[in-house]
Coordinates of C-alpha atoms (C1' of nucleotides) in Angstrom, one line a residue:
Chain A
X24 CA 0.0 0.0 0.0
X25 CA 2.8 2.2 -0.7
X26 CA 1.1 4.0 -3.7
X27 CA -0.2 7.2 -2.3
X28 CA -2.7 8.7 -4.7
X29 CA -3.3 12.3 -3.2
X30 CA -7.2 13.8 -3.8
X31 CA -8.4 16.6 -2.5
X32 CA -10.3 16.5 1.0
X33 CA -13.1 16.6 -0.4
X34 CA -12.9 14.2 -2.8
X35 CA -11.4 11.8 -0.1
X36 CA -14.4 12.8 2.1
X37 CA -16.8 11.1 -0.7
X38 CA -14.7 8.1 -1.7
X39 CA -14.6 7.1 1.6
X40 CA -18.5 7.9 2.5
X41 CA -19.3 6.0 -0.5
X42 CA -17.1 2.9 0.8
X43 CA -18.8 3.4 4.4
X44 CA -22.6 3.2 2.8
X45 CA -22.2 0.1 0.7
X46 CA -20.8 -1.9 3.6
X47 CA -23.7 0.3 6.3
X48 CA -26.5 -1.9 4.1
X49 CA -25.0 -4.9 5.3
X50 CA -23.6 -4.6 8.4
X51 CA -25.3 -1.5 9.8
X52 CA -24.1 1.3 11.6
X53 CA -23.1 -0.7 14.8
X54 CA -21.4 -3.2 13.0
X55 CA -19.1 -0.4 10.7
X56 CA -16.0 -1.4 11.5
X57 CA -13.1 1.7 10.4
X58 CA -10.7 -0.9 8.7
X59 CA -13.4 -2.3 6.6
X60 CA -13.9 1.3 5.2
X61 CA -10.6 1.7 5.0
X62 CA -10.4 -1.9 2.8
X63 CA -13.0 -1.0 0.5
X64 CA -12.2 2.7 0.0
X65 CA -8.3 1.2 -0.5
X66 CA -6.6 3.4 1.8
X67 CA -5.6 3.1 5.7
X68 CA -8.1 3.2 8.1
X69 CA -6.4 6.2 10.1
X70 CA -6.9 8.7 7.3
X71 CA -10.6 7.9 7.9
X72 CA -10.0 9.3 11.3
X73 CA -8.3 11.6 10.3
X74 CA -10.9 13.3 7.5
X75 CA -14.0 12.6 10.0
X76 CA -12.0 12.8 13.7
X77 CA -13.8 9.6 14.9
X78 CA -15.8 7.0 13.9
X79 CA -18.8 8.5 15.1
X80 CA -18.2 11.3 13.1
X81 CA -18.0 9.5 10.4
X82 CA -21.6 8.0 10.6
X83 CA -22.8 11.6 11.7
X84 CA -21.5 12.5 8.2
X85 CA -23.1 9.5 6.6
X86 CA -26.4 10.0 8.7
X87 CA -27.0 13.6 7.1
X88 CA -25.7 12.7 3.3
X89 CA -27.8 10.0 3.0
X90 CA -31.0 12.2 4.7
X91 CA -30.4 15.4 2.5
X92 CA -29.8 13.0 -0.7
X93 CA -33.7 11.3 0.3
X94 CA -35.2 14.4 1.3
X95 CA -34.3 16.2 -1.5
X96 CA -35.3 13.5 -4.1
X97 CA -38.6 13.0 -2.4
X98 CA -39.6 16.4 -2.5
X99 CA -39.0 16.8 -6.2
X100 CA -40.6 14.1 -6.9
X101 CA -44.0 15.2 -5.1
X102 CA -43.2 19.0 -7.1
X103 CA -43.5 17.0 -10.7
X104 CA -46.4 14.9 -9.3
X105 CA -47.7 18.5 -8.8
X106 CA -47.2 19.9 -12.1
X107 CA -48.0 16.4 -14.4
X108 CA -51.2 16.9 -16.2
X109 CA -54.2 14.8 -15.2
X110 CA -53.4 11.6 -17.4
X111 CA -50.2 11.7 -15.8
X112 CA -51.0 11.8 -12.3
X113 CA -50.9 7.9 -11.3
X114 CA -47.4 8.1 -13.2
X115 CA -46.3 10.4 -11.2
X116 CA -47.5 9.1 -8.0
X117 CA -45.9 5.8 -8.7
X118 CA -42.5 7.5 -9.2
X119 CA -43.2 9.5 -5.7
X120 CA -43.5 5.6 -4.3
X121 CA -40.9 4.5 -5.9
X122 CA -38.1 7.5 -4.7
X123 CA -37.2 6.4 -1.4
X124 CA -36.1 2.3 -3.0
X125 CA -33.2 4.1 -5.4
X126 CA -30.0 1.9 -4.6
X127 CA -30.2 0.9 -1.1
X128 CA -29.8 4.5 0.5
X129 CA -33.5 3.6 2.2
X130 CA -32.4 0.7 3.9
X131 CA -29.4 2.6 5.0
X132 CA -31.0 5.3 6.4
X133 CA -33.6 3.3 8.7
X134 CA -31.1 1.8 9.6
X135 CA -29.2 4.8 11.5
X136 CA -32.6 6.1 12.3
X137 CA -33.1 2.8 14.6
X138 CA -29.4 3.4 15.7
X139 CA -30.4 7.0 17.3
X140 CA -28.6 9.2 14.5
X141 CA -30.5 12.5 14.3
X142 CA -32.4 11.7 11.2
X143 CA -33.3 14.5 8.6
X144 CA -36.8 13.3 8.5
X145 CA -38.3 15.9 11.0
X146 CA -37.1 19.1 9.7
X147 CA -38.1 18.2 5.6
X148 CA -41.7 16.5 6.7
X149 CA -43.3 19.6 7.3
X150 CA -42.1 20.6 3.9
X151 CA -43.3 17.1 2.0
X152 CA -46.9 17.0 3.8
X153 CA -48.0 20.1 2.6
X154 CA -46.6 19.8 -1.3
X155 CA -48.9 16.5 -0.3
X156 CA -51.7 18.5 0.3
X157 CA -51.6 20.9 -2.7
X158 CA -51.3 17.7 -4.6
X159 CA -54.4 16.5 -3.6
X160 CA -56.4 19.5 -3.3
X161 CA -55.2 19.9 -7.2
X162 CA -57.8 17.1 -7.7
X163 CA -59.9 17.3 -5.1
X164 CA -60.7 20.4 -3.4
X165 CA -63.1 19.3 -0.7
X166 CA -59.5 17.4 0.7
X167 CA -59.0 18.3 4.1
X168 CA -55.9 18.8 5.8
X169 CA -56.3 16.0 8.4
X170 CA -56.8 13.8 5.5
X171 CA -53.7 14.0 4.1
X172 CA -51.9 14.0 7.5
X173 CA -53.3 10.9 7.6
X174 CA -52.2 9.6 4.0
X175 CA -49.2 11.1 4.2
X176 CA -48.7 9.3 7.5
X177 CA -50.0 5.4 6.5
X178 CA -48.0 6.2 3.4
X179 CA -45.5 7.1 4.9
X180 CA -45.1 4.3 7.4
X181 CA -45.4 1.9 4.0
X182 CA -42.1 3.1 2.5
X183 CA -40.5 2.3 5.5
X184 CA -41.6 -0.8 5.7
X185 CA -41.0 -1.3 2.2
X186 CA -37.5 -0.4 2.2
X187 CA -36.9 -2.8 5.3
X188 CA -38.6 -5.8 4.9
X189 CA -40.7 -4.9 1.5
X190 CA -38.9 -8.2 -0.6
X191 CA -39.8 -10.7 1.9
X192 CA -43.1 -9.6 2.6
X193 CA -44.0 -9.7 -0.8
X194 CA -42.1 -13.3 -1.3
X195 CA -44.0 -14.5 1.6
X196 CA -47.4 -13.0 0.4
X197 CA -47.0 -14.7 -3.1
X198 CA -46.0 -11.4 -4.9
X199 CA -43.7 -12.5 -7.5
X200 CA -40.2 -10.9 -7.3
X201 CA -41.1 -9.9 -10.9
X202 CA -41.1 -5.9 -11.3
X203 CA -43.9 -6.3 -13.0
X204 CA -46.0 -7.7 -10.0
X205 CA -44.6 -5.3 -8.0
X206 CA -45.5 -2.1 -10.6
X207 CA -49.1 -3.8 -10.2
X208 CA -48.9 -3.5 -6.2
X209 CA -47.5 0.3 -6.6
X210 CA -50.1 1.6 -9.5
X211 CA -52.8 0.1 -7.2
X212 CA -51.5 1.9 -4.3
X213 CA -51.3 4.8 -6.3
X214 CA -54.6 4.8 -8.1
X215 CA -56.3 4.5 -4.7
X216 CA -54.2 7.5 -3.4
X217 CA -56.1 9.3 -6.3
X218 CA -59.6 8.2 -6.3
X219 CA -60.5 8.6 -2.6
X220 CA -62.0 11.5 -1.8
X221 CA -62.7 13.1 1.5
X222 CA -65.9 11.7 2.2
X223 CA -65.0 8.1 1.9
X224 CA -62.1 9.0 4.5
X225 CA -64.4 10.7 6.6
X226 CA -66.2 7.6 7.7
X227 CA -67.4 7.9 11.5
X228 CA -64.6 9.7 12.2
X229 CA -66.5 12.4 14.1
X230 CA -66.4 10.7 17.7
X231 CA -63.6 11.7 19.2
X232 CA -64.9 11.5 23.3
X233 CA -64.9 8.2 23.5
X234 CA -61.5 7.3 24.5
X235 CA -61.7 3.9 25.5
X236 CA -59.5 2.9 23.2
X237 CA -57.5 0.3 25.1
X238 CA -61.0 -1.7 26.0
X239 CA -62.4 -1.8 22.8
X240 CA -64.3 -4.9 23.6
X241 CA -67.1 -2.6 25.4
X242 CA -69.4 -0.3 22.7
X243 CA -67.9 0.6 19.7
X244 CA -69.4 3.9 18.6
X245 CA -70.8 3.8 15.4
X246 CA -73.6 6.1 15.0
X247 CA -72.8 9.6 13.5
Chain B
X17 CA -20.7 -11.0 42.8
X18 CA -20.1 -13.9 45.5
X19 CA -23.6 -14.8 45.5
X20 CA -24.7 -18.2 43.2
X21 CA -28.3 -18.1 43.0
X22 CA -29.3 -21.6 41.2
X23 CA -32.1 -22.5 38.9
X24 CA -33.1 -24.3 36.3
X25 CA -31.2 -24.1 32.7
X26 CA -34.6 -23.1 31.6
X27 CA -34.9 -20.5 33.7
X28 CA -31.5 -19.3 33.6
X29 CA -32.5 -18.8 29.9
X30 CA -35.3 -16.6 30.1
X31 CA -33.8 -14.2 32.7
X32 CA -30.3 -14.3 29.7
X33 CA -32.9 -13.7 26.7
X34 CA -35.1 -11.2 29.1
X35 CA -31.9 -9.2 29.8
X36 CA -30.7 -9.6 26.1
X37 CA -33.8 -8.3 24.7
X38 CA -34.1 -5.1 26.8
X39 CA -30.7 -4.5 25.5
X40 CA -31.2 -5.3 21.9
X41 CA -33.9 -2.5 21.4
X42 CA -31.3 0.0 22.6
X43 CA -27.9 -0.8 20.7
X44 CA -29.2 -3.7 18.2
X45 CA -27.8 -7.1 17.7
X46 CA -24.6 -6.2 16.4
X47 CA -24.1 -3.5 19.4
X48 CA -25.3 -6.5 21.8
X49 CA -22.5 -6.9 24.2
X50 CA -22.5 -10.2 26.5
X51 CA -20.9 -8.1 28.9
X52 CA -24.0 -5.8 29.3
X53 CA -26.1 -8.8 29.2
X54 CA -24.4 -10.3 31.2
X55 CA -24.5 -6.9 33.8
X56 CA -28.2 -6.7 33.5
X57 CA -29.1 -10.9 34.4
X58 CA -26.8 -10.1 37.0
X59 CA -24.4 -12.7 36.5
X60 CA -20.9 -13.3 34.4
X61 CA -20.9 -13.6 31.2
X62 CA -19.5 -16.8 30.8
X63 CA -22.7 -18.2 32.6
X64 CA -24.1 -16.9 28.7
X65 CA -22.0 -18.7 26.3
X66 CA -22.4 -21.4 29.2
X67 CA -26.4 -21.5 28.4
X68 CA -25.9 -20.9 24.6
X69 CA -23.1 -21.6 23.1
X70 CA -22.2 -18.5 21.6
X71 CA -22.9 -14.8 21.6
X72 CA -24.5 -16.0 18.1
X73 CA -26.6 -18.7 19.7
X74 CA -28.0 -16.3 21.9
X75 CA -28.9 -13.9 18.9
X76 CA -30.5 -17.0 17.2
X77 CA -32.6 -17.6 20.3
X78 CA -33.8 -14.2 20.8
X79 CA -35.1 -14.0 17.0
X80 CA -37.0 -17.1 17.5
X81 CA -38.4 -16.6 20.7
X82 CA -39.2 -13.0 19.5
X83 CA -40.9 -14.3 16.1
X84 CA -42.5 -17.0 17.4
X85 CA -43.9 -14.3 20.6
X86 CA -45.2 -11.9 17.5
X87 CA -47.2 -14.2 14.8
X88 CA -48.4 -16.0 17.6
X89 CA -50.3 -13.1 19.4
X90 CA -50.9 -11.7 15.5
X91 CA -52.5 -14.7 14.4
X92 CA -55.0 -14.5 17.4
X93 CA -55.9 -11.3 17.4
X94 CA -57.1 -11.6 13.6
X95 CA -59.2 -15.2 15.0
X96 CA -60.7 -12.7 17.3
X97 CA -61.4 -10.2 14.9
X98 CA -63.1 -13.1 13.0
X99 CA -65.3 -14.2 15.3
X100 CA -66.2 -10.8 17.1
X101 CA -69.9 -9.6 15.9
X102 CA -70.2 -6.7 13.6
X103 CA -70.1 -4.1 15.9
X104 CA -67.1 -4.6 17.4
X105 CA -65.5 -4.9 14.5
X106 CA -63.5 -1.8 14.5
X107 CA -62.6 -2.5 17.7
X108 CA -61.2 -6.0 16.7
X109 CA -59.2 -4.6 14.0
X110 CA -57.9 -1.8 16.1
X111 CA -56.3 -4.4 18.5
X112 CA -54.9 -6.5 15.1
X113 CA -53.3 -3.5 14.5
X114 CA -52.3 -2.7 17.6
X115 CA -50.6 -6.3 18.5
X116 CA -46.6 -5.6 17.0
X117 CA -46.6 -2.6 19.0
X118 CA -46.8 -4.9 22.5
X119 CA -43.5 -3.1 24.2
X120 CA -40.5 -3.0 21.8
X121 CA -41.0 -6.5 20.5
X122 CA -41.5 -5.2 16.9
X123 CA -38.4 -2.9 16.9
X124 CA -36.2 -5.4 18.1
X125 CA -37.8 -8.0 15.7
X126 CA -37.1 -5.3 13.0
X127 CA -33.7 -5.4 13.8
X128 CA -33.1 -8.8 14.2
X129 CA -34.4 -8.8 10.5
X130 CA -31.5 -6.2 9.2
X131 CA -29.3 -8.2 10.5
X132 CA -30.0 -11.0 8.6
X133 CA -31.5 -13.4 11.4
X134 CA -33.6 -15.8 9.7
X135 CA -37.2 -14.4 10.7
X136 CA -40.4 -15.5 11.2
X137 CA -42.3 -13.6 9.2
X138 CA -42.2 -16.3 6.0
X139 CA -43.4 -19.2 7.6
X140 CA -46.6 -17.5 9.3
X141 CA -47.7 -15.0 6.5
X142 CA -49.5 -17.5 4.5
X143 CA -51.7 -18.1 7.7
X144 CA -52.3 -14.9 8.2
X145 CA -53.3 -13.9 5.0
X146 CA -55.7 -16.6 4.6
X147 CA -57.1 -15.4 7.7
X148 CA -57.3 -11.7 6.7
X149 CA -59.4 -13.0 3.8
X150 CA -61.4 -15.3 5.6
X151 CA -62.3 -12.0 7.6
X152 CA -62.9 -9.4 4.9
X153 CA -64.9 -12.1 3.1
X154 CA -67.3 -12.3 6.3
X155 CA -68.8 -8.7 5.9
X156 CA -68.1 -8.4 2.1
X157 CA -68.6 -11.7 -0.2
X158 CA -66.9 -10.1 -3.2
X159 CA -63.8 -9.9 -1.7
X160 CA -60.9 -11.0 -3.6
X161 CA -57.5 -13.0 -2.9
X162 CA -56.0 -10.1 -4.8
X163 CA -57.3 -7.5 -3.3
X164 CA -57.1 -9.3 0.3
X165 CA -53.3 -9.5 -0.7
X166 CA -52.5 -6.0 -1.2
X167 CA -54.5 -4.6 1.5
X168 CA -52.1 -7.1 3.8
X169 CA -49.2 -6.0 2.2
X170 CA -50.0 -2.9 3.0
X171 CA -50.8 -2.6 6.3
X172 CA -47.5 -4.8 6.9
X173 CA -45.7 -2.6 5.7
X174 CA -46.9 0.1 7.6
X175 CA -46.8 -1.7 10.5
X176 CA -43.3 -2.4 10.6
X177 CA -42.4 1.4 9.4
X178 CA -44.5 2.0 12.6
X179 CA -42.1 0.1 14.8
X180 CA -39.1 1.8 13.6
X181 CA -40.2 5.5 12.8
X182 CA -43.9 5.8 14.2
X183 CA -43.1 8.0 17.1
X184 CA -40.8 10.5 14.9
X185 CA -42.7 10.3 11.8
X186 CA -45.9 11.0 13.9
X187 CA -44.6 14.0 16.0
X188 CA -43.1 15.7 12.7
X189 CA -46.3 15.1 10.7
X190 CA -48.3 17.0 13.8
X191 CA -49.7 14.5 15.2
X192 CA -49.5 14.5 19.2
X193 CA -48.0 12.3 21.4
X194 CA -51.5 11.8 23.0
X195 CA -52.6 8.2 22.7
X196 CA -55.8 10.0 22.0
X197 CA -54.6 11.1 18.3
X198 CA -52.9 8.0 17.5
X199 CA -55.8 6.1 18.6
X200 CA -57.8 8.3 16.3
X201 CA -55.5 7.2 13.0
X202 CA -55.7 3.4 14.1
X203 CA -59.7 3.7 14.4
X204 CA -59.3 5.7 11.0
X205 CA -57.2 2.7 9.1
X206 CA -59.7 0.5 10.8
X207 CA -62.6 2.4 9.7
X208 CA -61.0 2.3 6.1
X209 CA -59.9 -1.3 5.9
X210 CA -63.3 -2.2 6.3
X211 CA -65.3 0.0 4.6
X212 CA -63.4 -0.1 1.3
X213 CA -65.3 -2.8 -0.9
X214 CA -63.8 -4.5 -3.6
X215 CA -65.1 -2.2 -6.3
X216 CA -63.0 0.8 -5.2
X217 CA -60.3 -1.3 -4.8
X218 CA -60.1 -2.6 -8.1
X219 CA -60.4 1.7 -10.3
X220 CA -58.6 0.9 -13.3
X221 CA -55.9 -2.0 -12.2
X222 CA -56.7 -3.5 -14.9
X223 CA -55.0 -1.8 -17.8
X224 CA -52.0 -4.4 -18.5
X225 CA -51.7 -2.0 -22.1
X226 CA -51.2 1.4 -20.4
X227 CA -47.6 2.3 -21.6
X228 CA -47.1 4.4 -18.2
X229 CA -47.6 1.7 -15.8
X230 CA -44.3 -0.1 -15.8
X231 CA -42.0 2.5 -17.5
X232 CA -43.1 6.0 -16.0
X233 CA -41.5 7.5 -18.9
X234 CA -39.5 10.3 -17.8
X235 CA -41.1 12.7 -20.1
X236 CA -40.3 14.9 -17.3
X237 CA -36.9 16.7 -17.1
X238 CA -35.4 16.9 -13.8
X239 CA -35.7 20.5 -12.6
X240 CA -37.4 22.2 -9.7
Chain C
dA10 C1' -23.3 -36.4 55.7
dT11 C1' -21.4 -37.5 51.5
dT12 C1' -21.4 -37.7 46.6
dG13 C1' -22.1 -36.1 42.1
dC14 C1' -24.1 -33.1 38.9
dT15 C1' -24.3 -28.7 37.0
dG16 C1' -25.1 -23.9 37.3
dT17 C1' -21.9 -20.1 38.3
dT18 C1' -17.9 -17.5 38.9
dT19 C1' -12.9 -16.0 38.5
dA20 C1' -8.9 -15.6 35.9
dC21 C1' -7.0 -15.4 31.6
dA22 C1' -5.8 -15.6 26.6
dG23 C1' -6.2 -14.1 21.8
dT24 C1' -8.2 -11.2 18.8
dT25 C1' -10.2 -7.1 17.2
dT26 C1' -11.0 -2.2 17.3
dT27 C1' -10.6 2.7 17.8
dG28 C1' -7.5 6.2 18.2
dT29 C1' -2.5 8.5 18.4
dA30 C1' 2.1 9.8 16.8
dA31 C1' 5.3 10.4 13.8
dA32 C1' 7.3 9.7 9.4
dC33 C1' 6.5 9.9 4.5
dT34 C1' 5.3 11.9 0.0
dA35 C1' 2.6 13.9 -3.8
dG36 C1' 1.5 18.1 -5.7
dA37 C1' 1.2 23.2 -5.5
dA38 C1' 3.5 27.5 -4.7
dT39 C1' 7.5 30.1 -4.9
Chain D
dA24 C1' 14.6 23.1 -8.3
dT25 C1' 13.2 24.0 -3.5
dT26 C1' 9.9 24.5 0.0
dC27 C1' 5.8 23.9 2.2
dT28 C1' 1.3 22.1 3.0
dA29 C1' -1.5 18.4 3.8
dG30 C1' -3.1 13.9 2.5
dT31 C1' -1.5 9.3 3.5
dT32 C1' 0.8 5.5 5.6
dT33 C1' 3.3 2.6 9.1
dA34 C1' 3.9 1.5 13.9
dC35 C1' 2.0 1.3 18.1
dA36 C1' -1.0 1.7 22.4
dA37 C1' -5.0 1.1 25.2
dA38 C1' -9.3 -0.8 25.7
dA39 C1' -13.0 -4.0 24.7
dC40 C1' -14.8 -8.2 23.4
dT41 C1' -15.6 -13.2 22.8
dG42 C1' -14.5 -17.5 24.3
dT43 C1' -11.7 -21.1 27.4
dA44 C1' -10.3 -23.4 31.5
dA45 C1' -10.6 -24.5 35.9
dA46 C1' -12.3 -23.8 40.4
dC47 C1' -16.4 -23.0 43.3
dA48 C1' -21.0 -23.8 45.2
dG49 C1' -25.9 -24.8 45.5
dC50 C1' -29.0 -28.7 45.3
dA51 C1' -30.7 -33.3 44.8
dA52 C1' -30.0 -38.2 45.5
dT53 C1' -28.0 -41.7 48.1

DNA sequence: ATTGCTGTTTACAGTTTTGTAAACTAGAAT
DNA sequence: ATTCTAGTTTACAAAACTGTAAACAGCAAT
C-alpha cells in the first residue's frame, strides 16, 4: 500500500462515505468497523479518522448525506407529481413511491434512524406534507388537511416498511419478485391514493370523546 | 458478585434472553454486548456462552423466541377479529393492528431482521393472509384474494415502518403524542380497511396495455 | 453427611477495534 | 529546483470483546 494517490479533502471525504454506505447496508451502523472502510475505499483506516475525527463522526456524516440526498429526491418528486397533467398523475405518483427504494440508501437510512442518528426526516416533513396537500387539493378540493396527515402518515409508514422488509413480505405473500407484480402493487397503491376522496375518509370519524381505546371490547361507537 | 443463586437451565435462559432483549432494542444485535447482558441478568458472562453456546446462539434464540412471541399473538388477534360480531368490528381490527406494538417487540424484531437473522415472518404469513381473507370475506362476499393480498401488504408494511419511525414520523407530521390522536389514526385505518369494498379497490388495475404503468417514462426533465 | 451433577464465577488468553504519533510523499506555490 | 502544506501511511497503544479453563457452590440423590 505504498502507492499514495493524493485527492483533495473533499474528494477523499466522498470516496470514503461512498465505501462506508455500501458496507452500512450490510452490516449497519453498529457493525461499521473503520478498517473495513478503509479496505474497500483502499486506503488506511487512520486517514478515515483523520478526514471525519472519529468514527462516530463519520456516521454523523453519513447519517445527514444520505438524509439530504432522500429528502431532496422525495420532494422533487412530489413537485413533478404537482405539475404532471391529469393523465399523468398515477405516473407520477408511482414515481413519488418509488423515490425512497433508489439503490439501497432507504435501507441505510432506517437503519441509522433505529441506531439513534439524528435523522433529517423531521425538519423536511413539514415541507413534503404540505406539497402533499396541494397535490391532492389539485384534484380534489373538498381534501381536508387531516386527511392528508393521515395519507401522508400510512403512506409514509409503508415506505418504510418497504424499504426494510418490503422483498420478503412480498415473497411471503405470493408477490412475485417480478417488477412487474410489483408495478401492479405500486399503480394500485397509487390509483387508490387518487380516487379517494374526503368523504370516503371521513367515515365515523367524528367521535372523538370516547377514549376507550385500550377496551375496545365494550361499545364501539358507530352512530354519526 | 459472590452470591450463586441456582435454577433451572430453563430459567437461567429466560432471565439471559429477558436481559438480552431489553438491550437489543437500545444498541441492536450487532451492538449486543454479553458483557451488558451479562451486567443486567446479574451474572458473568461466561454463565451466557455457558447456556448458549455462543454470543451468536444467543442472537438465534432471541429472533426465534421474538418471532415466534409476534405471529403467535398476531395470528390470534385476527381469529378474534373473525369471530367478534359486527359491531365490534372496528374494535377487533384496532387491536390486530395494535398487536406488534406490544412493548419493543417489533423494533427489536425489526432489527433482528437487518441483521440477517432468519425471521419469522415467511413461515406465518401464509396463515395470516388466509385469515385476513377469511375475515374481509365475512362482511363483504366479493372480496378477492388479490385484493385481500394487497391490503395485507399494505398494512404490513406500515406496520413495521411504525415500529421503527412511528413515534418521529408522527410528531413531525403534527400528530401528538396523546394516545388519544394515534388512537384516532388506528380507528381511521380501521374504519377504512373495512369500509373499502372491492369495487374501489379494483379503479382501473386492470389496464395491462397502459404504456405508463411499468416505465413512468421520464417525459419529465429533472428540474425544480 | 457424603457424593455427584451442574449452574456459576474468577482468571486469563487471543483477537479485534478505535485512536495516536510520527514519518513519508505527492503536488502546488515560490 | 526548493519549500511547504496536507493527504497518506506505518507502527503502536490502550481498551473492549468473545471465548476457554478451571475452580467453586448450591441442590438433589444416596
Amino acid at each position: 500500500m505504498a502507492r499514495k494517490t493524493h485527492r483533495s479533502p473533499e474528494e477523499a471525504k466522498k470516496t470514503i462515505l461512498d465505501a462506508a454506505e455500501s458496507i452500512l447496508v450490510d452490516v449497519g451502523p453498529a457493525g461499521l468497523r473503520l478498517s473495513a472502510v478503509a479496505k474497500k475505499a483502499k486506503m488506511a483506516h487512520p486517514n478515515i479518522i483523520h478526514h471525519f475525527g472519529s468514527r462516530e463522526g463519520l456516521l454523523q456524516a453519513l447519517s445527514n448525506r444520505i438524509g439530504e440526498r432522500a429528502t431532496l429526491r422525495t420532494t422533487n418528486a412530489i413537485d413533478q407529481a404537482l405539475k404532471a397533467p391529469p393523465q399523468e398523475r398515477v405516473a407520477a405518483v408511482i414515481k413519488v413511491l418509488e423515490t425512497p427504494y433508489q439503490g439501497d440508501e432507504g435501507r441505510a437510512a432506517v437503519w441509522l434512524h433505529l441506531s439513534g442518528a439524528k435523522s433529517a426526516i423531521r425538519s423536511n416533513m413539514e415541507h413534503i406534507v404540505a406539497l402533499s396537500h396541494q397535490f391532492r387539493q389539485s384534484f380534489d378540493p373538498t381534501a381536508s388537511k387531516d386527511n392528508t396527515n393521515r395519507l401522508v402518515l400510512l403512506i409514509t409508514l409503508a415506505l418504510v416498511g418497504e424499504v426494510i422488509s418490503g422483498d420478503e413480505i412480498k415473497e411471503a405473500l405470493g408477490f412475485g419478485d417480478s417488477d412487474e407484480s410489483r408495478a401492479h402493487f405500486k399503480q394500485w397503491l397509487a390509483e387508490i391514493l387518487l380516487t379517494l376522496n374526503d368523504n370516503q375518509l371521513k367515515t365515523s370519524l367524528s367521535i372523538n370523546k370516547s377514549s376507550k381505546t385500550t377496551t375496545p371490547t365494550s361499545s364501539i361507537p358507530q352512530e354519526s
